Amino acid sequence: MDDSCRQVLRELQMFLDGESADELQHIISRHLGDCGPCHDQVEFQREVRVLIAAKCTDCAPPGLMERVCATLWPS
Ligand SMILES: [Zn+2]
């Protein structure tokens, strides 16, 4: 995992929320085109979000995404 991967993973939640800066969105999108592992992580995160939105619209426990992230990327 190189520095750009770390940056992508750090910004991933913002990226998926569409809240990162335009330039960063662009950088991440380009990186995802080149980097299979990061691309897979993004796809997985998207699926998790869809699943959460579909299954517990009103009851997603606070901090769930943080726990999912901590499981995926233990620091
Ligand atoms: Zn990467």
XYZ file of N, CA, C and O and ligand atoms in Angstrom:
301
model
N 0.856 -1.205 0.000
C 0.000 0.000 0.000
C 0.885 1.247 0.000
O 1.733 1.404 0.858
N 0.729 2.093 -1.006
C 1.566 3.284 -1.069
C 0.810 4.512 -0.525
O -0.309 4.398 -0.038
N 1.455 5.663 -0.614
C 0.877 6.855 -0.004
C -0.460 7.250 -0.626
O -1.367 7.691 0.072
N -0.578 7.088 -1.946
C -1.841 7.479 -2.570
C -2.975 6.559 -2.125
O -4.111 7.008 -1.957
N -2.670 5.268 -1.894
C -3.685 4.357 -1.360
C -4.132 4.824 0.017
O -5.319 4.842 0.328
N -3.168 5.190 0.846
C -3.507 5.663 2.190
C -4.397 6.891 2.122
O -5.355 7.019 2.883
N -4.060 7.790 1.216
C -4.870 9.001 1.079
C -6.299 8.649 0.654
O -7.269 9.157 1.209
N -6.407 7.739 -0.313
C -7.725 7.334 -0.795
C -8.545 6.735 0.344
O -9.706 7.090 0.544
N -7.928 5.833 1.102
C -8.672 5.163 2.171
C -9.065 6.148 3.263
O -10.136 6.048 3.851
N -8.207 7.134 3.499
C -8.503 8.135 4.517
C -9.690 8.999 4.089
O -10.500 9.409 4.913
N -9.783 9.261 2.803
C -10.818 10.166 2.294
C -12.061 9.426 1.809
O -12.998 10.056 1.313
N -12.037 8.095 1.979
C -13.069 7.289 1.328
C -14.489 7.654 1.751
O -15.386 7.746 0.908
N -14.683 7.850 3.039
C -16.043 8.157 3.512
C -16.539 9.470 2.914
O -17.681 9.567 2.460
N -15.663 10.468 2.928
C -16.015 11.753 2.324
C -16.292 11.591 0.834
O -17.234 12.174 0.292
N -15.458 10.784 0.195
C -15.607 10.541 -1.233
C -16.977 9.932 -1.532
O -17.691 10.373 -2.440
N -17.343 8.919 -0.747
C -18.618 8.241 -0.975
C -19.790 9.165 -0.670
O -20.859 9.038 -1.257
N -19.581 10.084 0.248
C -20.622 11.063 0.565
C -20.664 12.190 -0.461
O -21.547 13.031 -0.420
N -19.672 12.207 -1.345
C -19.592 13.295 -2.317
C -19.205 14.610 -1.672
O -19.494 15.682 -2.191
N -18.525 14.510 -0.521
C -18.208 15.722 0.234
C -16.749 16.141 0.137
O -16.365 17.160 0.694
N -15.949 15.329 -0.538
C -14.565 15.756 -0.675
C -14.452 16.812 -1.778
O -15.336 16.938 -2.634
N -13.385 17.562 -1.737
C -13.177 18.642 -2.700
C -13.130 18.081 -4.118
O -12.732 16.939 -4.331
N -13.541 18.900 -5.080
C -13.597 18.451 -6.474
C -12.284 17.842 -6.927
O -12.252 16.799 -7.568
N -11.196 18.525 -6.562
C -9.882 18.060 -6.988
C -9.595 16.673 -6.419
O -9.061 15.797 -7.089
N -9.982 16.500 -5.154
C -9.753 15.223 -4.480
C -10.629 14.130 -5.097
O -10.182 12.994 -5.286
N -11.878 14.457 -5.383
C -12.769 13.504 -6.067
C -12.091 12.996 -7.333
O -12.112 11.816 -7.641
N -11.504 13.928 -8.052
C -10.854 13.615 -9.314
C -9.641 12.706 -9.086
O -9.475 11.698 -9.769
N -8.828 13.069 -8.116
C -7.634 12.285 -7.802
C -8.027 10.867 -7.395
O -7.444 9.885 -7.855
N -9.044 10.764 -6.539
C -9.468 9.448 -6.062
C -10.052 8.629 -7.203
O -9.720 7.455 -7.359
N -10.893 9.236 -8.010
C -11.484 8.512 -9.143
C -10.404 7.947 -10.045
O -10.476 6.795 -10.491
N -9.396 8.766 -10.302
C -8.309 8.328 -11.176
C -7.535 7.187 -10.516
O -7.175 6.202 -11.157
N -7.295 7.327 -9.223
C -6.574 6.276 -8.502
C -7.353 4.954 -8.546
O -6.764 3.892 -8.742
N -8.658 5.043 -8.389
C -9.474 3.825 -8.380
C -9.428 3.109 -9.720
O -9.549 1.884 -9.787
N -9.225 3.876 -10.794
C -9.096 3.271 -12.113
C -7.811 2.481 -12.257
O -7.729 1.546 -13.060
N -6.807 2.864 -11.468
C -5.482 2.238 -11.592
C -5.215 1.188 -10.537
O -4.284 0.403 -10.672
N -5.976 1.214 -9.455
C -5.614 0.422 -8.279
C -6.751 -0.528 -7.899
O -7.763 -0.102 -7.346
N -6.587 -1.800 -8.223
C -7.600 -2.810 -7.948
C -8.021 -2.899 -6.491
O -9.216 -2.872 -6.196
N -7.062 -3.000 -5.562
C -7.436 -3.133 -4.146
C -8.287 -1.970 -3.644
O -9.275 -2.186 -2.936
N -7.928 -0.744 -4.005
C -8.717 0.413 -3.576
C -10.090 0.398 -4.237
O -11.097 0.700 -3.605
N -10.120 0.038 -5.499
C -11.396 -0.068 -6.204
C -12.314 -1.057 -5.493
O -13.500 -0.770 -5.277
N -11.757 -2.213 -5.110
C -12.555 -3.216 -4.416
C -13.080 -2.690 -3.092
O -14.221 -2.955 -2.702
N -12.229 -1.943 -2.381
C -12.660 -1.372 -1.101
C -13.826 -0.420 -1.297
O -14.785 -0.422 -0.525
N -13.754 0.408 -2.330
C -14.826 1.363 -2.585
C -16.124 0.645 -2.920
O -17.186 0.984 -2.405
N -16.009 -0.375 -3.756
C -17.204 -1.134 -4.123
C -17.821 -1.793 -2.890
O -19.036 -1.778 -2.704
N -16.951 -2.347 -2.050
C -17.434 -2.995 -0.831
C -18.135 -1.990 0.087
O -19.216 -2.237 0.609
N -17.502 -0.837 0.243
C -18.093 0.205 1.092
C -19.445 0.656 0.549
O -20.382 0.899 1.303
N -19.531 0.781 -0.771
C -20.803 1.172 -1.385
C -21.879 0.144 -1.069
O -23.009 0.491 -0.730
N -21.509 -1.137 -1.197
C -22.476 -2.202 -0.930
C -22.919 -2.178 0.527
O -24.097 -2.356 0.826
N -21.955 -1.968 1.421
C -22.290 -1.895 2.845
C -23.288 -0.768 3.079
O -24.280 -0.932 3.797
N -23.043 0.368 2.459
C -23.939 1.518 2.630
C -25.335 1.222 2.108
O -26.326 1.558 2.758
N -25.410 0.584 0.950
C -26.708 0.248 0.368
C -27.445 -0.716 1.295
O -28.638 -0.563 1.557
N -26.686 -1.691 1.791
C -27.254 -2.690 2.697
C -27.809 -2.027 3.949
O -28.932 -2.316 4.386
N -27.028 -1.155 4.514
C -27.458 -0.465 5.733
C -28.688 0.393 5.438
O -29.667 0.366 6.185
N -28.655 1.103 4.331
C -29.774 1.970 3.986
C -31.036 1.150 3.758
O -32.141 1.563 4.125
N -30.891 -0.032 3.145
C -32.047 -0.855 2.816
C -32.603 -1.562 4.043
O -33.820 -1.692 4.195
N -31.727 -2.034 4.918
C -32.171 -2.909 5.993
C -32.529 -2.159 7.270
O -33.366 -2.596 8.030
N -31.888 -1.060 7.512
C -32.215 -0.352 8.746
C -32.174 1.153 8.533
O -31.300 1.827 9.053
N -33.122 1.600 7.769
C -33.217 3.011 7.458
C -33.224 3.870 8.717
O -32.585 4.910 8.767
N -33.950 3.402 9.723
C -34.116 4.237 10.910
C -33.286 3.766 12.088
O -33.301 4.382 13.137
N -32.615 2.621 11.923
C -32.021 2.040 13.116
C -30.549 1.708 12.969
O -30.035 0.909 13.717
N -29.870 2.293 11.968
C -28.435 2.053 11.867
C -27.775 2.589 13.126
O -27.883 3.764 13.437
N -27.149 1.703 13.872
C -26.571 2.165 15.141
C -25.464 3.192 14.901
O -24.723 3.041 13.942
N -25.408 4.185 15.750
C -24.358 5.184 15.587
C -22.992 4.514 15.646
O -22.789 3.601 16.442
N -22.107 4.946 14.789
C -20.754 4.413 14.839
C -20.561 3.123 14.072
O -19.462 2.580 14.051
N -21.642 2.636 13.418
C -21.497 1.374 12.700
C -20.445 1.467 11.602
O -19.594 0.579 11.471
N -20.523 2.536 10.815
C -19.543 2.675 9.749
C -18.123 2.723 10.291
O -17.206 2.156 9.714
N -17.957 3.383 11.428
C -16.630 3.461 12.029
C -16.143 2.071 12.423
O -14.975 1.743 12.226
N -17.075 1.258 12.957
C -16.670 -0.091 13.349
C -16.328 -0.930 12.121
O -15.392 -1.716 12.133
N -17.123 -0.752 11.064
C -16.839 -1.487 9.822
C -15.460 -1.102 9.316
O -14.645 -1.963 8.959
N -15.174 0.193 9.337
C -13.872 0.660 8.860
C -12.749 0.117 9.730
O -11.705 -0.294 9.219
N -12.965 0.113 11.022
C -11.933 -0.367 11.934
C -11.655 -1.847 11.699
O -10.522 -2.308 11.838
N -12.705 -2.579 11.307
C -12.528 -3.999 11.013
C -11.756 -4.198 9.732
O -10.880 -5.062 9.623
N -12.090 -3.375 8.738
C -11.452 -3.510 7.433
C -10.006 -3.060 7.470
O -9.147 -3.650 6.838
N -9.772 -1.959 8.166
C -8.439 -1.349 8.145
C -7.954 -1.116 9.558
O -7.883 0.025 10.030
N -7.640 -2.174 10.263
C -7.143 -1.972 11.624
C -5.872 -1.121 11.600
O -5.027 -1.337 10.743
N -5.812 -0.197 12.503
C -4.643 0.689 12.497
C -3.600 0.185 13.483
O -3.885 -0.666 14.304
Zn -4.752 2.202 -4.080
